[in-house]
Structures are given as structure tokens and as C-alpha cells.
Amino acid sequence: MDILNPYNLQVFTFILLNSILAISIYITLSTGQLSLGHAGFMSIGAFTASILSKQADMPLFIAILIGGLAAGIVALLIGAPTLKLHGLYLAIATLGFGEVIRVILLNMKITNGALGLTGLQSIGNYLYDFEKAMGLKAQSLGISVIQMKSLTTFVFMVLLFAVVLFLTLRLNRSRLGRAFEAIKADETAARAMGLQVAYYKMLAFIIGSVLAGICGGLYAHITTTITPDDFNYHKVVEILSYAVIGGSEVVWGPLFGALVLTALPEVLRGLAEYKMLMYGLIMVGVMAFRPHGLIGADTFQKLFRRRKGKSGNEAKEGM
């Protein structure tokens, strides 16, 4: 496989993008909130960033950050009434929110209705302009300009993913992360311990929404074309599937789910007509045999104990 092939680089780039999106749903689920509104927050970030970068000539990454903040503000506004709900009621409310956002975007002139926005500046082009200004050109590396732009986008996404993952792991080990874990384990007990449950649930909801909004902005400027239907019900199911298949107990679960579900369509490209059937079989199989996902909190502990046991047996045999 030609690693520097622009198509392959784009596949790897989308794996990283969906991995960041998986972290966003993981953070929301870390307080036990079943939110189906991530596609809606993603669309807010995508269209806000696109309008600012294309029509207001705002610097690309500033526009993406503002798109994430816009998603966070909307999350704050809808979070106050909806986070009082639990379980399926919260899921239905946030799913309805996402559909309302999609219908609004379909009927707004500034978003160009159902046709969406096209001709957006790509992250590869934006970064390549900086590279040329620093004297780094594709010809000097012996690759084409298209390869250079695709490689630059991929490297940027690797760095961004590494930063987001590092911050998430630090969050899990912090006092805030332990509060999230306590609320997810037993909300009543957490409240009895003096934790402000509503505050922490709102905070997790906003952090996850901001991250989803940033992912929307990144998606828009990687594909350079977006429509409201890019963030419909199917996107909701896809995002939630990362956590369902991989598991939501540890951050590695949704990341594994994102990797599998993003790479699977490429592996099954020759069986495209059976793709949804394969998705369904995987979902049913996981929920039947691993209802908490393929990767749980005890997965690495069991693996470590198994390796430790093998090492101990080998040491005894050598004596």
C-alpha cells in the first residue's frame, strides 16, 4: 500500500477526525448522560466555521475554534432544561434538538439551504501556504503538491489528536474526572457526598459539545463541501456506535470503535452492498456478547494479569 497516496492519507485523516469525535461522546457519556445531539453540535460548528472562513474571511483555525465555542454556547442554553431528564427521555430530547438544528439549516439562506456550502478552503491548502512561505515545498521532498497537502493535513490531525487524547487522559486522572466517574457510577451517592451533580453534568455536556463543534469545523475544511444532511440521523447513529461497539468505560473503547467503523467501509469496499448488513451484525453481536463494549475497564487488567501469569510460569520452568 502506498502510504503517501492522497486517498490513503485521507482515510487515515478521517480515522483521526472520528477518533476525536469519539472522545467527545466519551466525555459526555462519562457522567452517564445518553446524548444523541452530537451530530447537531457538529453541524453548528461546521456551518459557523464555514461561514466565518468563507464569507467573513476569518483565519481558518480561528473560525474553527469559534465554531466549537458556538456549539458550546448552544449546549449551555439547551442543557439547562434537557439535563434534568434521564435515560431515554434525555436521548429523545437531544435527538430532537439535532433534528431541529438540521431543519433550521435546511431553511436558512446563509447556509444555502439543502445545497449547503461548497468551495470551502481546505486545511491542506491553508497549511501549505505557510509551508511555502517558510521555504518548504513539495518538490524539495520529491512528492507532488497534492501529496504534500494531504500529508500536511494528516500530520496536523495526528498532532491535534495527540493533544486531545493527552488532555482527556489528564482529565480522567484529575479531581474533575473522578467526579464524573462518581456521578456515572451512582448519581444519588455522588449527590450525598456533596458533589454538585447538575454542575458536573453540564460541564461534561459542554466539553463534549465544544469538541464535537470543533470536529464539525475540521470536517467542513477537510471535505470542503457540507450540507445539512451530512449531520442527519445516520450521523447520530454512527457517533453513538463508536461507544456502543468499543465501550464507554474507558477512553480506549470509543477510540477502538471509531477505528473499526471508519476503516471497515474501506476493507469492505468490494462488498459495498453488504456494508450495512455487516454493521448490523457487528452491533447485534457486540450487544449480545459484550453489552459494555469490546474494551472495558477490566480489559487491560486481564491482559496484564495473563501476561504476568505467563512470565511467572516461564520463570518457574527455568528454575
PDB file of C-alpha atoms in Angstrom, residues 95-305:
ATOM      1  CA  LEU A  95     -32.126  13.676  19.206  1.00  0.00           C
ATOM      2  CA  GLY A  96     -34.995  16.106  18.638  1.00  0.00           C
ATOM      3  CA  PHE A  97     -32.606  19.024  19.144  1.00  0.00           C
ATOM      4  CA  GLY A  98     -30.307  17.691  16.427  1.00  0.00           C
ATOM      5  CA  GLU A  99     -33.212  17.324  14.015  1.00  0.00           C
ATOM      6  CA  VAL A 100     -34.420  20.873  14.767  1.00  0.00           C
ATOM      7  CA  ILE A 101     -30.933  22.215  14.000  1.00  0.00           C
ATOM      8  CA  ARG A 102     -30.849  20.279  10.719  1.00  0.00           C
ATOM      9  CA  VAL A 103     -34.246  21.640   9.621  1.00  0.00           C
ATOM     10  CA  ILE A 104     -33.199  25.199  10.531  1.00  0.00           C
ATOM     11  CA  LEU A 105     -30.020  24.854   8.462  1.00  0.00           C
ATOM     12  CA  LEU A 106     -32.065  23.477   5.552  1.00  0.00           C
ATOM     13  CA  ASN A 107     -34.197  26.631   5.525  1.00  0.00           C
ATOM     14  CA  MET A 108     -31.567  29.332   6.065  1.00  0.00           C
ATOM     15  CA  LYS A 109     -30.365  31.434   3.165  1.00  0.00           C
ATOM     16  CA  ILE A 110     -26.890  31.916   4.630  1.00  0.00           C
ATOM     17  CA  THR A 111     -26.328  28.135   4.646  1.00  0.00           C
ATOM     18  CA  ASN A 112     -27.589  27.823   1.048  1.00  0.00           C
ATOM     19  CA  GLY A 113     -30.398  25.524   2.137  1.00  0.00           C
ATOM     20  CA  ALA A 114     -30.246  21.873   1.126  1.00  0.00           C
ATOM     21  CA  LEU A 115     -27.366  22.567  -1.277  1.00  0.00           C
ATOM     22  CA  GLY A 116     -25.101  23.556   1.593  1.00  0.00           C
ATOM     23  CA  LEU A 117     -21.759  25.307   1.258  1.00  0.00           C
ATOM     24  CA  THR A 118     -19.132  24.429  -1.336  1.00  0.00           C
ATOM     25  CA  GLY A 119     -15.685  25.655  -2.275  1.00  0.00           C
ATOM     26  CA  LEU A 120     -14.505  25.937   1.322  1.00  0.00           C
ATOM     27  CA  GLN A 121     -10.817  26.437   1.980  1.00  0.00           C
ATOM     28  CA  SER A 122      -9.124  23.158   2.800  1.00  0.00           C
ATOM     29  CA  ILE A 123      -6.816  22.708   5.765  1.00  0.00           C
ATOM     30  CA  GLY A 124      -4.200  21.268   3.397  1.00  0.00           C
ATOM     31  CA  ASN A 125      -4.187  24.396   1.206  1.00  0.00           C
ATOM     32  CA  TYR A 126      -4.126  26.685   4.236  1.00  0.00           C
ATOM     33  CA  LEU A 127      -1.155  24.944   5.845  1.00  0.00           C
ATOM     34  CA  TYR A 128       0.691  24.502   2.542  1.00  0.00           C
ATOM     35  CA  ASP A 129       0.697  28.278   2.064  1.00  0.00           C
ATOM     36  CA  PHE A 130       2.550  28.582   5.383  1.00  0.00           C
ATOM     37  CA  GLU A 131       4.972  25.839   4.367  1.00  0.00           C
ATOM     38  CA  LYS A 132       5.767  27.603   1.095  1.00  0.00           C
ATOM     39  CA  ALA A 133       6.330  30.857   2.989  1.00  0.00           C
ATOM     40  CA  MET A 134       8.912  29.007   5.119  1.00  0.00           C
ATOM     41  CA  GLY A 135      10.595  27.633   2.000  1.00  0.00           C
ATOM     42  CA  LEU A 136       9.294  24.070   2.380  1.00  0.00           C
ATOM     43  CA  LYS A 137       7.930  22.913  -0.965  1.00  0.00           C
ATOM     44  CA  ALA A 138       6.661  19.579  -2.250  1.00  0.00           C
ATOM     45  CA  GLN A 139       9.343  19.398  -4.935  1.00  0.00           C
ATOM     46  CA  SER A 140      12.097  19.570  -2.324  1.00  0.00           C
ATOM     47  CA  LEU A 141      10.660  16.414  -0.698  1.00  0.00           C
ATOM     48  CA  GLY A 142      10.233  14.610  -4.005  1.00  0.00           C
ATOM     49  CA  ILE A 143       6.437  14.375  -3.790  1.00  0.00           C
ATOM     50  CA  SER A 144       3.554  16.036  -5.629  1.00  0.00           C
ATOM     51  CA  VAL A 145       1.724  19.103  -4.330  1.00  0.00           C
ATOM     52  CA  ILE A 146      -1.437  17.040  -3.763  1.00  0.00           C
ATOM     53  CA  GLN A 147       0.540  14.514  -1.714  1.00  0.00           C
ATOM     54  CA  MET A 148       2.142  17.338   0.259  1.00  0.00           C
ATOM     55  CA  LYS A 149      -1.228  18.879   1.113  1.00  0.00           C
ATOM     56  CA  SER A 150      -2.710  15.519   2.114  1.00  0.00           C
ATOM     57  CA  LEU A 151       0.362  14.664   4.201  1.00  0.00           C
ATOM     58  CA  THR A 152       0.286  18.068   5.904  1.00  0.00           C
ATOM     59  CA  THR A 153      -3.383  17.606   6.826  1.00  0.00           C
ATOM     60  CA  PHE A 154      -2.660  14.138   8.194  1.00  0.00           C
ATOM     61  CA  VAL A 155       0.300  15.321  10.300  1.00  0.00           C
ATOM     62  CA  PHE A 156      -1.798  18.187  11.672  1.00  0.00           C
ATOM     63  CA  MET A 157      -4.569  15.762  12.650  1.00  0.00           C
ATOM     64  CA  VAL A 158      -2.040  13.420  14.312  1.00  0.00           C
ATOM     65  CA  LEU A 159      -0.761  16.297  16.453  1.00  0.00           C
ATOM     66  CA  LEU A 160      -4.275  17.515  17.281  1.00  0.00           C
ATOM     67  CA  PHE A 161      -5.439  14.014  18.203  1.00  0.00           C
ATOM     68  CA  ALA A 162      -2.378  13.529  20.426  1.00  0.00           C
ATOM     69  CA  VAL A 163      -3.124  16.784  22.267  1.00  0.00           C
ATOM     70  CA  VAL A 164      -6.829  15.956  22.734  1.00  0.00           C
ATOM     71  CA  LEU A 165      -6.042  12.423  23.942  1.00  0.00           C
ATOM     72  CA  PHE A 166      -3.378  13.699  26.360  1.00  0.00           C
ATOM     73  CA  LEU A 167      -5.770  16.273  27.832  1.00  0.00           C
ATOM     74  CA  THR A 168      -8.522  13.655  28.131  1.00  0.00           C
ATOM     75  CA  LEU A 169      -6.245  11.242  29.994  1.00  0.00           C
ATOM     76  CA  ARG A 170      -5.198  14.059  32.319  1.00  0.00           C
ATOM     77  CA  LEU A 171      -8.865  14.933  32.820  1.00  0.00           C
ATOM     78  CA  ASN A 172      -9.642  11.340  33.809  1.00  0.00           C
ATOM     79  CA  ARG A 173      -6.928  11.419  36.477  1.00  0.00           C
ATOM     80  CA  SER A 174      -7.976  14.816  37.831  1.00  0.00           C
ATOM     81  CA  ARG A 175     -10.493  15.684  40.534  1.00  0.00           C
ATOM     82  CA  LEU A 176     -12.956  16.626  37.799  1.00  0.00           C
ATOM     83  CA  GLY A 177     -12.598  13.235  36.121  1.00  0.00           C
ATOM     84  CA  ARG A 178     -13.139  11.417  39.420  1.00  0.00           C
ATOM     85  CA  ALA A 179     -16.294  13.480  39.962  1.00  0.00           C
ATOM     86  CA  PHE A 180     -17.544  12.445  36.511  1.00  0.00           C
ATOM     87  CA  GLU A 181     -16.844   8.801  37.345  1.00  0.00           C
ATOM     88  CA  ALA A 182     -18.655   9.020  40.695  1.00  0.00           C
ATOM     89  CA  ILE A 183     -21.746  10.543  39.084  1.00  0.00           C
ATOM     90  CA  LYS A 184     -21.827   7.853  36.396  1.00  0.00           C
ATOM     91  CA  ALA A 185     -21.457   5.074  38.979  1.00  0.00           C
ATOM     92  CA  ASP A 186     -24.202   6.332  41.323  1.00  0.00           C
ATOM     93  CA  GLU A 187     -25.735   9.767  40.939  1.00  0.00           C
ATOM     94  CA  THR A 188     -27.601   9.586  44.261  1.00  0.00           C
ATOM     95  CA  ALA A 189     -24.466   8.606  46.189  1.00  0.00           C
ATOM     96  CA  ALA A 190     -22.468  11.340  44.440  1.00  0.00           C
ATOM     97  CA  ARG A 191     -25.052  13.916  45.480  1.00  0.00           C
ATOM     98  CA  ALA A 192     -24.944  12.597  49.056  1.00  0.00           C
ATOM     99  CA  MET A 193     -21.155  13.067  49.018  1.00  0.00           C
ATOM    100  CA  GLY A 194     -21.677  16.763  48.327  1.00  0.00           C
ATOM    101  CA  LEU A 195     -20.955  16.808  44.601  1.00  0.00           C
ATOM    102  CA  GLN A 196     -22.891  19.365  42.562  1.00  0.00           C
ATOM    103  CA  VAL A 197     -24.248  16.815  40.110  1.00  0.00           C
ATOM    104  CA  ALA A 198     -26.036  19.314  37.849  1.00  0.00           C
ATOM    105  CA  TYR A 199     -22.864  21.423  37.519  1.00  0.00           C
ATOM    106  CA  TYR A 200     -20.630  18.479  36.593  1.00  0.00           C
ATOM    107  CA  LYS A 201     -23.158  17.022  34.156  1.00  0.00           C
ATOM    108  CA  MET A 202     -23.485  20.398  32.461  1.00  0.00           C
ATOM    109  CA  LEU A 203     -19.698  20.747  32.299  1.00  0.00           C
ATOM    110  CA  ALA A 204     -19.246  17.320  30.683  1.00  0.00           C
ATOM    111  CA  PHE A 205     -22.073  18.101  28.246  1.00  0.00           C
ATOM    112  CA  ILE A 206     -20.477  21.412  27.233  1.00  0.00           C
ATOM    113  CA  ILE A 207     -16.950  19.996  26.880  1.00  0.00           C
ATOM    114  CA  GLY A 208     -18.233  17.175  24.674  1.00  0.00           C
ATOM    115  CA  SER A 209     -20.291  19.626  22.607  1.00  0.00           C
ATOM    116  CA  VAL A 210     -17.381  22.037  22.074  1.00  0.00           C
ATOM    117  CA  LEU A 211     -15.213  19.157  20.902  1.00  0.00           C
ATOM    118  CA  ALA A 212     -17.983  17.964  18.555  1.00  0.00           C
ATOM    119  CA  GLY A 213     -18.298  21.514  17.178  1.00  0.00           C
ATOM    120  CA  ILE A 214     -14.554  21.664  16.519  1.00  0.00           C
ATOM    121  CA  CYS A 215     -14.797  18.297  14.750  1.00  0.00           C
ATOM    122  CA  GLY A 216     -17.561  19.774  12.593  1.00  0.00           C
ATOM    123  CA  GLY A 217     -15.325  22.679  11.591  1.00  0.00           C
ATOM    124  CA  LEU A 218     -12.464  20.305  10.812  1.00  0.00           C
ATOM    125  CA  TYR A 219     -14.776  18.070   8.778  1.00  0.00           C
ATOM    126  CA  ALA A 220     -16.007  21.040   6.746  1.00  0.00           C
ATOM    127  CA  HIS A 221     -12.481  22.185   5.886  1.00  0.00           C
ATOM    128  CA  ILE A 222     -11.218  18.705   5.084  1.00  0.00           C
ATOM    129  CA  THR A 223     -14.065  17.823   2.716  1.00  0.00           C
ATOM    130  CA  THR A 224     -14.511  21.498   1.551  1.00  0.00           C
ATOM    131  CA  THR A 225     -18.229  20.796   0.997  1.00  0.00           C
ATOM    132  CA  ILE A 226     -21.004  20.395   3.577  1.00  0.00           C
ATOM    133  CA  THR A 227     -24.781  20.071   3.555  1.00  0.00           C
ATOM    134  CA  PRO A 228     -27.257  19.869   6.463  1.00  0.00           C
ATOM    135  CA  ASP A 229     -27.900  16.225   5.578  1.00  0.00           C
ATOM    136  CA  ASP A 230     -24.273  15.398   6.392  1.00  0.00           C
ATOM    137  CA  PHE A 231     -25.400  15.610  10.028  1.00  0.00           C
ATOM    138  CA  ASN A 232     -28.653  13.670   9.912  1.00  0.00           C
ATOM    139  CA  TYR A 233     -29.871  10.675  11.934  1.00  0.00           C
ATOM    140  CA  HIS A 234     -27.316   8.371  10.311  1.00  0.00           C
ATOM    141  CA  LYS A 235     -24.500  10.518  11.694  1.00  0.00           C
ATOM    142  CA  VAL A 236     -26.084  10.308  15.150  1.00  0.00           C
ATOM    143  CA  VAL A 237     -26.077   6.506  14.983  1.00  0.00           C
ATOM    144  CA  GLU A 238     -22.512   6.436  13.677  1.00  0.00           C
ATOM    145  CA  ILE A 239     -21.183   8.587  16.535  1.00  0.00           C
ATOM    146  CA  LEU A 240     -23.050   6.605  19.180  1.00  0.00           C
ATOM    147  CA  SER A 241     -21.825   3.354  17.619  1.00  0.00           C
ATOM    148  CA  TYR A 242     -18.239   4.273  18.464  1.00  0.00           C
ATOM    149  CA  ALA A 243     -19.116   3.968  22.141  1.00  0.00           C
ATOM    150  CA  VAL A 244     -21.546   1.051  21.754  1.00  0.00           C
ATOM    151  CA  ILE A 245     -19.076  -1.158  19.888  1.00  0.00           C
ATOM    152  CA  GLY A 246     -15.874  -0.052  21.576  1.00  0.00           C
ATOM    153  CA  GLY A 247     -17.342   0.577  25.021  1.00  0.00           C
ATOM    154  CA  SER A 248     -17.586   3.780  27.043  1.00  0.00           C
ATOM    155  CA  GLU A 249     -15.987   2.747  30.335  1.00  0.00           C
ATOM    156  CA  VAL A 250     -12.509   3.878  29.237  1.00  0.00           C
ATOM    157  CA  VAL A 251     -11.455   6.290  26.505  1.00  0.00           C
ATOM    158  CA  TRP A 252      -9.822   3.486  24.502  1.00  0.00           C
ATOM    159  CA  GLY A 253     -13.227   1.920  23.876  1.00  0.00           C
ATOM    160  CA  PRO A 254     -14.750   4.668  21.699  1.00  0.00           C
ATOM    161  CA  LEU A 255     -11.360   5.134  20.004  1.00  0.00           C
ATOM    162  CA  PHE A 256     -11.350   1.462  19.022  1.00  0.00           C
ATOM    163  CA  GLY A 257     -14.941   1.772  17.829  1.00  0.00           C
ATOM    164  CA  ALA A 258     -14.051   4.798  15.684  1.00  0.00           C
ATOM    165  CA  LEU A 259     -11.099   2.935  14.170  1.00  0.00           C
ATOM    166  CA  VAL A 260     -13.190  -0.123  13.300  1.00  0.00           C
ATOM    167  CA  LEU A 261     -16.191   1.749  11.897  1.00  0.00           C
ATOM    168  CA  THR A 262     -14.069   4.158   9.844  1.00  0.00           C
ATOM    169  CA  ALA A 263     -11.757   1.502   8.421  1.00  0.00           C
ATOM    170  CA  LEU A 264     -14.463  -1.124   7.836  1.00  0.00           C
ATOM    171  CA  PRO A 265     -16.043   0.577   4.772  1.00  0.00           C
ATOM    172  CA  GLU A 266     -12.599   0.632   3.131  1.00  0.00           C
ATOM    173  CA  VAL A 267     -11.951  -3.033   3.923  1.00  0.00           C
ATOM    174  CA  LEU A 268     -15.407  -3.967   2.615  1.00  0.00           C
ATOM    175  CA  ARG A 269     -15.296  -1.690  -0.411  1.00  0.00           C
ATOM    176  CA  GLY A 270     -15.734  -4.693  -2.707  1.00  0.00           C
ATOM    177  CA  LEU A 271     -18.810  -5.707  -0.682  1.00  0.00           C
ATOM    178  CA  ALA A 272     -20.399  -2.265  -0.514  1.00  0.00           C
ATOM    179  CA  GLU A 273     -23.934  -3.630  -0.887  1.00  0.00           C
ATOM    180  CA  TYR A 274     -23.475  -5.690   2.301  1.00  0.00           C
ATOM    181  CA  LYS A 275     -21.883  -2.916   4.356  1.00  0.00           C
ATOM    182  CA  MET A 276     -24.984  -2.054   6.392  1.00  0.00           C
ATOM    183  CA  LEU A 277     -25.648  -5.756   6.954  1.00  0.00           C
ATOM    184  CA  MET A 278     -22.142  -6.125   8.393  1.00  0.00           C
ATOM    185  CA  TYR A 279     -22.705  -3.071  10.620  1.00  0.00           C
ATOM    186  CA  GLY A 280     -25.925  -4.591  11.915  1.00  0.00           C
ATOM    187  CA  LEU A 281     -24.331  -7.969  12.606  1.00  0.00           C
ATOM    188  CA  ILE A 282     -21.441  -6.342  14.489  1.00  0.00           C
ATOM    189  CA  MET A 283     -23.826  -4.247  16.591  1.00  0.00           C
ATOM    190  CA  VAL A 284     -26.050  -7.227  17.440  1.00  0.00           C
ATOM    191  CA  GLY A 285     -23.049  -9.430  18.209  1.00  0.00           C
ATOM    192  CA  VAL A 286     -21.417  -6.866  20.488  1.00  0.00           C
ATOM    193  CA  MET A 287     -24.627  -6.097  22.378  1.00  0.00           C
ATOM    194  CA  ALA A 288     -25.346  -9.820  22.800  1.00  0.00           C
ATOM    195  CA  PHE A 289     -21.921 -10.976  23.963  1.00  0.00           C
ATOM    196  CA  ARG A 290     -20.208  -7.772  25.172  1.00  0.00           C
ATOM    197  CA  PRO A 291     -23.020  -5.391  26.226  1.00  0.00           C
ATOM    198  CA  HIS A 292     -20.499  -2.954  27.731  1.00  0.00           C
ATOM    199  CA  GLY A 293     -18.437  -2.860  24.523  1.00  0.00           C
ATOM    200  CA  LEU A 294     -15.364  -4.686  23.283  1.00  0.00           C
ATOM    201  CA  ILE A 295     -12.997  -2.735  25.540  1.00  0.00           C
ATOM    202  CA  GLY A 296     -13.911  -2.271  29.190  1.00  0.00           C
ATOM    203  CA  ALA A 297     -12.227  -1.060  32.340  1.00  0.00           C
ATOM    204  CA  ASP A 298     -11.001  -4.590  33.091  1.00  0.00           C
ATOM    205  CA  THR A 299      -9.702  -5.403  29.588  1.00  0.00           C
ATOM    206  CA  PHE A 300      -6.146  -4.207  30.128  1.00  0.00           C
ATOM    207  CA  GLN A 301      -6.079  -5.540  33.699  1.00  0.00           C
ATOM    208  CA  LYS A 302      -6.955  -9.047  32.470  1.00  0.00           C
ATOM    209  CA  LEU A 303      -4.370  -8.789  29.692  1.00  0.00           C
ATOM    210  CA  PHE A 304      -1.717  -7.640  32.152  1.00  0.00           C
ATOM    211  CA  ARG A 305      -2.546 -10.445  34.610  1.00  0.00           C
TER     212      ARG A 305
END
